[in-house]
mmCIF file of C-alpha atoms (C1' of nucleotides) in Angstrom:
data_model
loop_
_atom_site.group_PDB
_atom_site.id
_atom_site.type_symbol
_atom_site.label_atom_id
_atom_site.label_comp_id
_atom_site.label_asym_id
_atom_site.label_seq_id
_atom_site.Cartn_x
_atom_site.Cartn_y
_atom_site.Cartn_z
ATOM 1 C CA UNK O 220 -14.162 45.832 142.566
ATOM 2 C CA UNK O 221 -10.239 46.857 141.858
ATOM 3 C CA UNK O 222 -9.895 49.357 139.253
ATOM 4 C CA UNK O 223 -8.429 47.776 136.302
ATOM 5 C CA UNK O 224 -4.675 48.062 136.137
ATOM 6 C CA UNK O 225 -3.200 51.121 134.083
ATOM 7 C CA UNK O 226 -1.932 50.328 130.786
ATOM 8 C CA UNK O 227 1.360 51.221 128.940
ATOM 9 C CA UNK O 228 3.543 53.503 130.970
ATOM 10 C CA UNK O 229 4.106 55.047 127.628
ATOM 11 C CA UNK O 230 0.371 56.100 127.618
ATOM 12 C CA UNK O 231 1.102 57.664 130.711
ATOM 13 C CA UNK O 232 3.979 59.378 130.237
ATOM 14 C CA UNK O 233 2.136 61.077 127.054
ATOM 15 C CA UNK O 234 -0.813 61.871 129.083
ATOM 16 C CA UNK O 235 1.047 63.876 130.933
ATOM 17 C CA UNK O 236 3.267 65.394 128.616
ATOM 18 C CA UNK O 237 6.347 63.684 129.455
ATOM 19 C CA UNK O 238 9.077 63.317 127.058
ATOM 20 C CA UNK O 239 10.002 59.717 126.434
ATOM 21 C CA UNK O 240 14.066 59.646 127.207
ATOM 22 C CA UNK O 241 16.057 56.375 128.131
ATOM 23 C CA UNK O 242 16.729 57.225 131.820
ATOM 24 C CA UNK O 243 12.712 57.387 132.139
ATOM 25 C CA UNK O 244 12.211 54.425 129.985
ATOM 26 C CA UNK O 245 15.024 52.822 131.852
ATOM 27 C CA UNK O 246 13.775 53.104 135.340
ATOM 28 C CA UNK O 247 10.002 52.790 134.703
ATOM 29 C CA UNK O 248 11.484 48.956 133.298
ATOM 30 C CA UNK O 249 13.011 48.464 136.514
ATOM 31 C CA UNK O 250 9.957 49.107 138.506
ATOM 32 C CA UNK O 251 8.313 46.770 136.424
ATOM 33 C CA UNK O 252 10.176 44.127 136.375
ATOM 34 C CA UNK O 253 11.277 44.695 139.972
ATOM 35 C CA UNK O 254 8.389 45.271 141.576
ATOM 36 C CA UNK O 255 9.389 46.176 145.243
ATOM 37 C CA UNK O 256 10.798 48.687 147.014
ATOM 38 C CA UNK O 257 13.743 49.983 145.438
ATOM 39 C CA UNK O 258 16.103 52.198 146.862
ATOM 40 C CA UNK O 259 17.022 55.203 144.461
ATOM 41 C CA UNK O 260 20.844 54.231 144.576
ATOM 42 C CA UNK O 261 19.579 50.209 143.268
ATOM 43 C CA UNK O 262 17.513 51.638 140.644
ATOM 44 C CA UNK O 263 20.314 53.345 139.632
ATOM 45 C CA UNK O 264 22.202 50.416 140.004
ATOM 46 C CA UNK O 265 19.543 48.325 137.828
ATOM 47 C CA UNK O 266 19.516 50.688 134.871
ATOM 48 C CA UNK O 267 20.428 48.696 130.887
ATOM 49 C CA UNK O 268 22.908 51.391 130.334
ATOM 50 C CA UNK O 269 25.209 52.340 133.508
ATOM 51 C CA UNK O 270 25.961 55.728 131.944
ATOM 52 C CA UNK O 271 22.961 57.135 132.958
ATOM 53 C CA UNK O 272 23.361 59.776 136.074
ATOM 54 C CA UNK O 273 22.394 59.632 139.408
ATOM 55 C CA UNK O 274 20.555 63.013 139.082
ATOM 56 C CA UNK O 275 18.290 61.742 136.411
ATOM 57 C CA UNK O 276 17.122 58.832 138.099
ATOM 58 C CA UNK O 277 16.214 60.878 140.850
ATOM 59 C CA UNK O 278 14.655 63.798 138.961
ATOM 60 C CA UNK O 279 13.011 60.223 136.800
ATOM 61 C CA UNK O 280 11.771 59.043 139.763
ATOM 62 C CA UNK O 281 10.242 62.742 141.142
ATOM 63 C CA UNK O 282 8.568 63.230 138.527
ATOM 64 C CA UNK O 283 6.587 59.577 138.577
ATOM 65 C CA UNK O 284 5.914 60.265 142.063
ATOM 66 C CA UNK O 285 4.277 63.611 140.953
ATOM 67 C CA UNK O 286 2.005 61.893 137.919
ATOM 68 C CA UNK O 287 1.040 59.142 140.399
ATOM 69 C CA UNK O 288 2.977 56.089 139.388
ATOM 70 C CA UNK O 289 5.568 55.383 142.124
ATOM 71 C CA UNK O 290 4.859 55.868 145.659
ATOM 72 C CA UNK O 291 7.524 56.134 148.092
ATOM 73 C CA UNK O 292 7.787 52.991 150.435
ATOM 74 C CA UNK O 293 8.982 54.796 153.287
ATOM 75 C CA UNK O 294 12.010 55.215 155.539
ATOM 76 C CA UNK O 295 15.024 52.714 155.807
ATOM 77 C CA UNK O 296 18.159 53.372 156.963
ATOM 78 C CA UNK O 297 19.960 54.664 153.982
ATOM 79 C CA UNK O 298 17.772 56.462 152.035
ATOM 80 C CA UNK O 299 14.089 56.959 150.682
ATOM 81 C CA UNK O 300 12.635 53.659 149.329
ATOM 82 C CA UNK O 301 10.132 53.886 146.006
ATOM 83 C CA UNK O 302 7.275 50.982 144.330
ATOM 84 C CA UNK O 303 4.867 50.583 141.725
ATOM 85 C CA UNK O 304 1.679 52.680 142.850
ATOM 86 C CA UNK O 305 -1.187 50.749 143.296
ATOM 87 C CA UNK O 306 -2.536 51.785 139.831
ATOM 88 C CA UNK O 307 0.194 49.631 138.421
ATOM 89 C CA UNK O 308 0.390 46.793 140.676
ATOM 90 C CA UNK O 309 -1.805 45.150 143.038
ATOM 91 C CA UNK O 310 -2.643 46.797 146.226
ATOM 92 C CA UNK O 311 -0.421 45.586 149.213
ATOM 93 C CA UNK O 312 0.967 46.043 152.490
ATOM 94 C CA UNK O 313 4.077 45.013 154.422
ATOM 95 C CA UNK O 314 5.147 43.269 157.179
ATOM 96 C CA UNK O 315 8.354 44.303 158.298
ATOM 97 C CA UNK O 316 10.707 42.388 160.769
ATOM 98 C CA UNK O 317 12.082 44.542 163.543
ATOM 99 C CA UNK O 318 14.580 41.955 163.673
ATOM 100 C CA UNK O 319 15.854 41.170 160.299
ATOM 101 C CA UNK O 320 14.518 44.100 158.197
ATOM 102 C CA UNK O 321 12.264 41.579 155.945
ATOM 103 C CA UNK O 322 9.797 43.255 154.038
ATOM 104 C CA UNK O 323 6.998 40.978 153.130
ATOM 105 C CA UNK O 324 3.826 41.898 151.289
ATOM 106 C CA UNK O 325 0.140 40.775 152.264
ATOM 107 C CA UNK O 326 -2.652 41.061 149.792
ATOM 108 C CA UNK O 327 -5.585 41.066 152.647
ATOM 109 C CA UNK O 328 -7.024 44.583 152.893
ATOM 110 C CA UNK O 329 -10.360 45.473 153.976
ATOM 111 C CA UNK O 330 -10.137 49.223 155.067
ATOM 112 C CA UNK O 331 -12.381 50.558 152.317
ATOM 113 C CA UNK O 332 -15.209 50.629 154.758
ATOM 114 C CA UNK O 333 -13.135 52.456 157.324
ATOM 115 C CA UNK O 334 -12.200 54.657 154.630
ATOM 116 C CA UNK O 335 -15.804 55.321 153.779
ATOM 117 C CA UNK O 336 -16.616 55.960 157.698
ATOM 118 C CA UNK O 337 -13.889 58.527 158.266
ATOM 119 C CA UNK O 338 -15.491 60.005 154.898
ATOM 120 C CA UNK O 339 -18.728 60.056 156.255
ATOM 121 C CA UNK O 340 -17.814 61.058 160.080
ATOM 122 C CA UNK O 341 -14.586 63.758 159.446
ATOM 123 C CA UNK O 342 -14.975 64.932 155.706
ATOM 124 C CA UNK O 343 -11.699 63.615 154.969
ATOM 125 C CA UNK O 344 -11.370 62.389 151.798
ATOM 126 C CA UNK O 345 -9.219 59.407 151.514
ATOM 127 C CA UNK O 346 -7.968 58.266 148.298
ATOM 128 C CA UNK O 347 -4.810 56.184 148.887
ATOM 129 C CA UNK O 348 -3.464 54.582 152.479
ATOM 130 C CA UNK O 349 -0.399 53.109 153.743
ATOM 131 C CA UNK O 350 -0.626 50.361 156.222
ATOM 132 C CA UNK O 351 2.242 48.252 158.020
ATOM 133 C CA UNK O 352 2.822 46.254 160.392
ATOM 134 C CA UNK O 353 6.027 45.474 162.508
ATOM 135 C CA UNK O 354 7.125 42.856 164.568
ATOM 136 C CA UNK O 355 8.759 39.470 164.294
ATOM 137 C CA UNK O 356 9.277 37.553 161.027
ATOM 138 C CA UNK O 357 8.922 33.487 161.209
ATOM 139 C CA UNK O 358 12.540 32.614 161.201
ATOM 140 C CA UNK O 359 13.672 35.038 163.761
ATOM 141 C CA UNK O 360 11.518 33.915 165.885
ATOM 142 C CA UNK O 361 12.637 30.802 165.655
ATOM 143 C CA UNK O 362 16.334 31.499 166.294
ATOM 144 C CA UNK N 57 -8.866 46.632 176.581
ATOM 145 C CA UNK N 58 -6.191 48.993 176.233
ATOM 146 C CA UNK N 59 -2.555 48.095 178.468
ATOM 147 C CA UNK N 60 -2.252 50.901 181.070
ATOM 148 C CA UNK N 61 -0.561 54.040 180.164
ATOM 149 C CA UNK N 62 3.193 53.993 181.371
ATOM 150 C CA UNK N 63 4.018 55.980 184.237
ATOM 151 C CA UNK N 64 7.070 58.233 184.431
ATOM 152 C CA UNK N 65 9.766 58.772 181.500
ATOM 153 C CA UNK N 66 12.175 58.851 185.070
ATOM 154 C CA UNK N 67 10.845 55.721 185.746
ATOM 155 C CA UNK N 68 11.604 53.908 182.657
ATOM 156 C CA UNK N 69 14.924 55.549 181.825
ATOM 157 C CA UNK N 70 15.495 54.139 185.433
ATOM 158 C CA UNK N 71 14.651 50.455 184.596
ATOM 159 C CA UNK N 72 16.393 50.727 181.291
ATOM 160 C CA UNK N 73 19.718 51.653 183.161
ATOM 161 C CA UNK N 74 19.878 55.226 181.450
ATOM 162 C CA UNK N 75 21.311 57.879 183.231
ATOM 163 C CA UNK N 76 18.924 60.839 184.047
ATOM 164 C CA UNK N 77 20.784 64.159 182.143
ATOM 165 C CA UNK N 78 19.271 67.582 181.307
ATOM 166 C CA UNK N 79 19.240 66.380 177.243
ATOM 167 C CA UNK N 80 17.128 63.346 177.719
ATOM 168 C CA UNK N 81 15.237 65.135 180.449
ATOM 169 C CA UNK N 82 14.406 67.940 177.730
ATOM 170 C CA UNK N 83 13.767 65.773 175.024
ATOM 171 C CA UNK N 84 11.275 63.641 176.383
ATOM 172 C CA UNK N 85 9.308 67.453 177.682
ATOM 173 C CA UNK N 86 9.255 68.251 174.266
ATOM 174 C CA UNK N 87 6.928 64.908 173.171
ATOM 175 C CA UNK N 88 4.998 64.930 176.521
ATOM 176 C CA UNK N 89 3.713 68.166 176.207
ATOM 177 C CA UNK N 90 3.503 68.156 172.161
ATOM 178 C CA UNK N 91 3.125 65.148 171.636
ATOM 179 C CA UNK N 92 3.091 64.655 167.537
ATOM 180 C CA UNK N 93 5.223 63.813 165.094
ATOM 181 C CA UNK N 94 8.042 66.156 165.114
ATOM 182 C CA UNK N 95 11.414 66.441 162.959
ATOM 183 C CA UNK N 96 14.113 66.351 164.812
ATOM 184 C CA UNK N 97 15.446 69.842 164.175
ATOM 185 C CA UNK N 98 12.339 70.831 166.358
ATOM 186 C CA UNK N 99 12.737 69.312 168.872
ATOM 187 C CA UNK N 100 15.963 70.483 169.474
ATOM 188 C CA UNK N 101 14.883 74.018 168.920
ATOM 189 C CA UNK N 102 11.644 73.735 171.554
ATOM 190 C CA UNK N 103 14.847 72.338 173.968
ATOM 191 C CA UNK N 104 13.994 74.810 177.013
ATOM 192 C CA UNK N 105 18.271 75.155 176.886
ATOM 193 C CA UNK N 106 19.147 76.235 173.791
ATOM 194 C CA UNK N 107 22.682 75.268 174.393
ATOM 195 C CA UNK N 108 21.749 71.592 174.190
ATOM 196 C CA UNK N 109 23.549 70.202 171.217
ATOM 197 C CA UNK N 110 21.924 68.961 168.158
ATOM 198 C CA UNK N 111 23.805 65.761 168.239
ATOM 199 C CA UNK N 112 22.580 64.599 171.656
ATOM 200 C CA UNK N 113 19.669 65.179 170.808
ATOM 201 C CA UNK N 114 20.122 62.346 167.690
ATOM 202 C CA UNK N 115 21.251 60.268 170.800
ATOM 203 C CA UNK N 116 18.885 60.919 172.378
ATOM 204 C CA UNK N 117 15.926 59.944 170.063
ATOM 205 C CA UNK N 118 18.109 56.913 169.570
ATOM 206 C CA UNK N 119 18.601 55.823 172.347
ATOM 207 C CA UNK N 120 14.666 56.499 173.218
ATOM 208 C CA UNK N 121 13.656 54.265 170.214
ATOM 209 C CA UNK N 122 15.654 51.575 170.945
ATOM 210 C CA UNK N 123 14.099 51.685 174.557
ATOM 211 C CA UNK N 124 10.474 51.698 172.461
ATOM 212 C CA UNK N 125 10.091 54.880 174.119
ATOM 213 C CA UNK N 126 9.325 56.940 170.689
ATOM 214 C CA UNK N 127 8.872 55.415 167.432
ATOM 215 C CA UNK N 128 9.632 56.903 163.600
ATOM 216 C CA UNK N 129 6.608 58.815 162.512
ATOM 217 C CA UNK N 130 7.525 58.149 158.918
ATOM 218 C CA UNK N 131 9.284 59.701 156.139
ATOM 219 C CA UNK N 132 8.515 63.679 155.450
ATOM 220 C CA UNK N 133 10.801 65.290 152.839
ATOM 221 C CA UNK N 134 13.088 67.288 155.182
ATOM 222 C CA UNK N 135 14.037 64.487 157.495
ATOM 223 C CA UNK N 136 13.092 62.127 159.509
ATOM 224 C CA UNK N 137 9.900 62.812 162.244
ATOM 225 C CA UNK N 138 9.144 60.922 165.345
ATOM 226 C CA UNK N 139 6.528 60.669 168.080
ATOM 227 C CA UNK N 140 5.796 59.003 171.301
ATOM 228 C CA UNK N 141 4.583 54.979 170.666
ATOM 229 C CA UNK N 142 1.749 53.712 171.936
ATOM 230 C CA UNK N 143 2.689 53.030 175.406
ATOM 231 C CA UNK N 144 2.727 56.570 175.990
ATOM 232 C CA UNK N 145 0.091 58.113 174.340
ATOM 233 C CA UNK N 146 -3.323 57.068 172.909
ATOM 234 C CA UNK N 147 -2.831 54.654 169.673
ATOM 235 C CA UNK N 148 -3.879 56.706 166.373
ATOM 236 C CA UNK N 149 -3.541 57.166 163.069
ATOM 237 C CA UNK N 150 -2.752 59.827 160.352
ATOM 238 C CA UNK N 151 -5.045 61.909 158.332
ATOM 239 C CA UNK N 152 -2.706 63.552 155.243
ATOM 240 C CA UNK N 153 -3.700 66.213 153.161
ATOM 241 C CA UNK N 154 -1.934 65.606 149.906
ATOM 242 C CA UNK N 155 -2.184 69.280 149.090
ATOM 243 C CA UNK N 156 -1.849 71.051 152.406
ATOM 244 C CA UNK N 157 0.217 68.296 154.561
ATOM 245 C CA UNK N 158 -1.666 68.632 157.542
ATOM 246 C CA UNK N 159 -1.635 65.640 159.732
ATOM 247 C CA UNK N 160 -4.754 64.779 161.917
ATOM 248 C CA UNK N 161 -4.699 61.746 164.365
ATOM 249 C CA UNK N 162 -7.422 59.079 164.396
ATOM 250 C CA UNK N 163 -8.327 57.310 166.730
ATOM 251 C CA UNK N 164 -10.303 54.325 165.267
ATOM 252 C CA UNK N 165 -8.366 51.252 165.076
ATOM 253 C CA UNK N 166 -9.887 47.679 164.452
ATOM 254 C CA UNK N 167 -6.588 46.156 163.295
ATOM 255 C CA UNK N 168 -5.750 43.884 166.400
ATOM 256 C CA UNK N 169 -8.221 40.903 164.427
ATOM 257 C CA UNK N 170 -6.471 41.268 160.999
ATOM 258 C CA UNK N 171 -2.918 41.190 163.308
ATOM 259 C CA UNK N 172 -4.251 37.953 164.858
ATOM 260 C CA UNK N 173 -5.058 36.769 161.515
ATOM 261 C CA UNK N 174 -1.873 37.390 160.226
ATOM 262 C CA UNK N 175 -0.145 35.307 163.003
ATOM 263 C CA UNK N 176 -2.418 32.663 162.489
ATOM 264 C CA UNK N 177 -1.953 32.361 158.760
ATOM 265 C CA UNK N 178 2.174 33.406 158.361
ATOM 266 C CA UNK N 179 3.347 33.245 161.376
ATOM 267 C CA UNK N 180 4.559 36.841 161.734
ATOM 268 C CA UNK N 181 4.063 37.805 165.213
ATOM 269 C CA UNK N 182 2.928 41.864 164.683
ATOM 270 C CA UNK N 183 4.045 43.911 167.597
ATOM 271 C CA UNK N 184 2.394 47.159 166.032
ATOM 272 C CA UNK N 185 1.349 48.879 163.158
ATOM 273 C CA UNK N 186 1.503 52.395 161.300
ATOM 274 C CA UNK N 187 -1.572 53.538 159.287
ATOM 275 C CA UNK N 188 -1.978 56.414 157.833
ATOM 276 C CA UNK N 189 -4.570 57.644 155.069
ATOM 277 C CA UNK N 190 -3.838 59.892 152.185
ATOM 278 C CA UNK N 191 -6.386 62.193 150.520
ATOM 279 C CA UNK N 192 -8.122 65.569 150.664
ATOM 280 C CA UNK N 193 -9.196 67.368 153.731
ATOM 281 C CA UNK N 194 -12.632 69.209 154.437
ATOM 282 C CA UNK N 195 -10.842 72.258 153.853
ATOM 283 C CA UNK N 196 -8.963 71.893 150.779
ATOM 284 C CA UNK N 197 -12.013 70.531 149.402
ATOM 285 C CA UNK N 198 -13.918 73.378 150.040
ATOM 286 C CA UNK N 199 -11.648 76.051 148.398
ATOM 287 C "C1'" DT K 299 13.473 74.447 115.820
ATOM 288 C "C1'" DT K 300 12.347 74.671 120.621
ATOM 289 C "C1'" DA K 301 11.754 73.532 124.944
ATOM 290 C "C1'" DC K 302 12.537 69.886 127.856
ATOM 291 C "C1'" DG K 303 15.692 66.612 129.804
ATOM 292 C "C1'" DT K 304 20.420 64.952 130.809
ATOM 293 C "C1'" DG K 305 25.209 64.800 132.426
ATOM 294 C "C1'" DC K 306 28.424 66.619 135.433
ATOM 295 C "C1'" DA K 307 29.998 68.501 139.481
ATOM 296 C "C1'" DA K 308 29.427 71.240 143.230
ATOM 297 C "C1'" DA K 309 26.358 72.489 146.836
ATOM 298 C "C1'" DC K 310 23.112 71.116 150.512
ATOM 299 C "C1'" DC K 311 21.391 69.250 154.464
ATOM 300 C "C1'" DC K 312 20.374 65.837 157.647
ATOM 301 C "C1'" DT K 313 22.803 62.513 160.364
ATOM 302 C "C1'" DT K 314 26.734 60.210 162.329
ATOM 303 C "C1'" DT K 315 31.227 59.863 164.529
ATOM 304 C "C1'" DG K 316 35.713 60.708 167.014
ATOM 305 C "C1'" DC K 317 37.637 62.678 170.759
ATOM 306 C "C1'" DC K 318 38.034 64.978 174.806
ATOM 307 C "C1'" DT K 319 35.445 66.957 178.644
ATOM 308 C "C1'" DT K 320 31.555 66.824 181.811
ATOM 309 C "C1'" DG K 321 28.635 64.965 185.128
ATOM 310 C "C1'" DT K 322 25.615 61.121 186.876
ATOM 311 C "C1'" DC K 323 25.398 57.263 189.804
ATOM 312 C "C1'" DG I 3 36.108 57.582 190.967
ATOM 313 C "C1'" DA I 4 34.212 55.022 186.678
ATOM 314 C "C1'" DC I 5 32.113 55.202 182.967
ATOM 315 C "C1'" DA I 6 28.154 56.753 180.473
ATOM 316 C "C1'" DA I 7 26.739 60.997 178.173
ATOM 317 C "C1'" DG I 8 27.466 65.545 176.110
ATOM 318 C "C1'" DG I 9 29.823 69.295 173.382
ATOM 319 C "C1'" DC I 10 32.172 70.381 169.366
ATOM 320 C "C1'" DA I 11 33.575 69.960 164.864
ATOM 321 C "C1'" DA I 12 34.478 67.433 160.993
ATOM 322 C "C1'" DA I 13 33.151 63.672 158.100
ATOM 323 C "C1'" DG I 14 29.598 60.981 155.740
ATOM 324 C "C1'" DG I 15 25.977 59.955 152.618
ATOM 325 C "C1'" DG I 16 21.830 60.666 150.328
ATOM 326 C "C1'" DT I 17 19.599 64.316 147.579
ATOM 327 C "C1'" DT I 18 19.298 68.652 145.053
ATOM 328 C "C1'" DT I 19 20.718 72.267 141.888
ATOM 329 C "C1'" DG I 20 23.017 75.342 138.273
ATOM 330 C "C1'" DC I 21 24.572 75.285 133.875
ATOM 331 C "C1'" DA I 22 25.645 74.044 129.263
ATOM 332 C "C1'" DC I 23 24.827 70.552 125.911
ATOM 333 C "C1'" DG I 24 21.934 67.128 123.703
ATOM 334 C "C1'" DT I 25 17.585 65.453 121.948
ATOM 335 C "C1'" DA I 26 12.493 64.152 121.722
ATOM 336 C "C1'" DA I 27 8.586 66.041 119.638
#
DNA sequence: TTACGTGCAAACCCTTTGCCTTGTC
DNA sequence: GACAAGGCAAAGGGTTTGCACGTAA
């Protein structure tokens, strides 16, 4: 049913024609081992070797965006958020608190038949979607 | 099925204590009678007075979310975009051309039983929701 | 060896803020 | 007449860019 997971990122990054560097390396490892919205300034601030510049995590980041592997994870407050695309992790969608700002991820999904529809009934072609829902987290609720 | 269509913007900037000034006035002209998402930079420049200053109308919006009035349309690279919510226009969702960027609104939506569901099973009470698909439109996959 | 990628620093641009004036209620 | 709201201008903060040097392939 899924499509199997992507391998190596350094499959990937050949495929494309991407030269392997540390800052790429470096932030493609973050992703992975972080694998949540991350804020360009925390991958940054993730990185094995702090020397690396601002700029190149950005342009890093860019260009994954571009061959498919990072997504951005919409607005926040300060700055563009980035994850894993779904060829790399499992598919997923947030709740977000209006309250708190908690992000929390959901696994159930079951638009690929509304996908198909709007296929069928506009000529749209939808390959990816973004889905999330706002409202009230648990504990502030409860407060 | 669907709650009633609010009435007046006079009306609820009345009820939400906010005085009635030629800015807030203009802003909320712009989104009745174009009502998509728009980047703030246009909206100030459809202001009927041009004299209006950018900054009130950043206040403005503000002020207009926080009063659930307009809601953020989501991230687009120059800057952030918002639109009326729900209570004053038709719920929908986006249609995005990944190679063109043009935005088309949906109207399907069969999301309030997965939002129930989601209550039920985490006890995140979901106030709303932002969909949007991502693909090719008819067009772009004609040429 | 040859592009491509990086570091550095300045430039950019959207957004926010302080302060005084204006105008609504 | 009070106090919220606006105008103006400068500051802020994330993001981009030009350029010269370094380095993966």
């Amino acid at each position: 049913m899924d499509k199997p997971r992507r391998p190596l990122f350094a499959v990937t990054l050949a495929r494309g024609a991407l030269r392997q560097t540390p800052p790429r390396q470096q932030v493609l490892e973050v992703f992975a081992s972080h694998p949540e919205r991350l804020p360009v300034a925390e991958v940054h601030a993730r990185l094995r070797d702090p020397r690396i510049n601002l700029a190149s995590v950005y342009r890093a980041i860019h260009r994954f965006c571009s061959l498919g592997i990072l997504v951005t994870a919409g607005h926040v407050p300060a700055g563009q958020t980035y994850e894993l695309s779904d060829d790399y992790r499992a598919h997923h969608h947030h709740l977000i608190c209006e309250r708190c700002g908690t992000v929390t991820d959901i696994e159930e999904c079951r638009l690929k038949p509304v996908e198909r529809r709007i296929r069928r009934q506009t000529g749209f072609h939808v390959r990816r979607h973004d889905l999330r829902f706002y409202g009230v987290c648990p504990t502030c609720a409860a407060r």
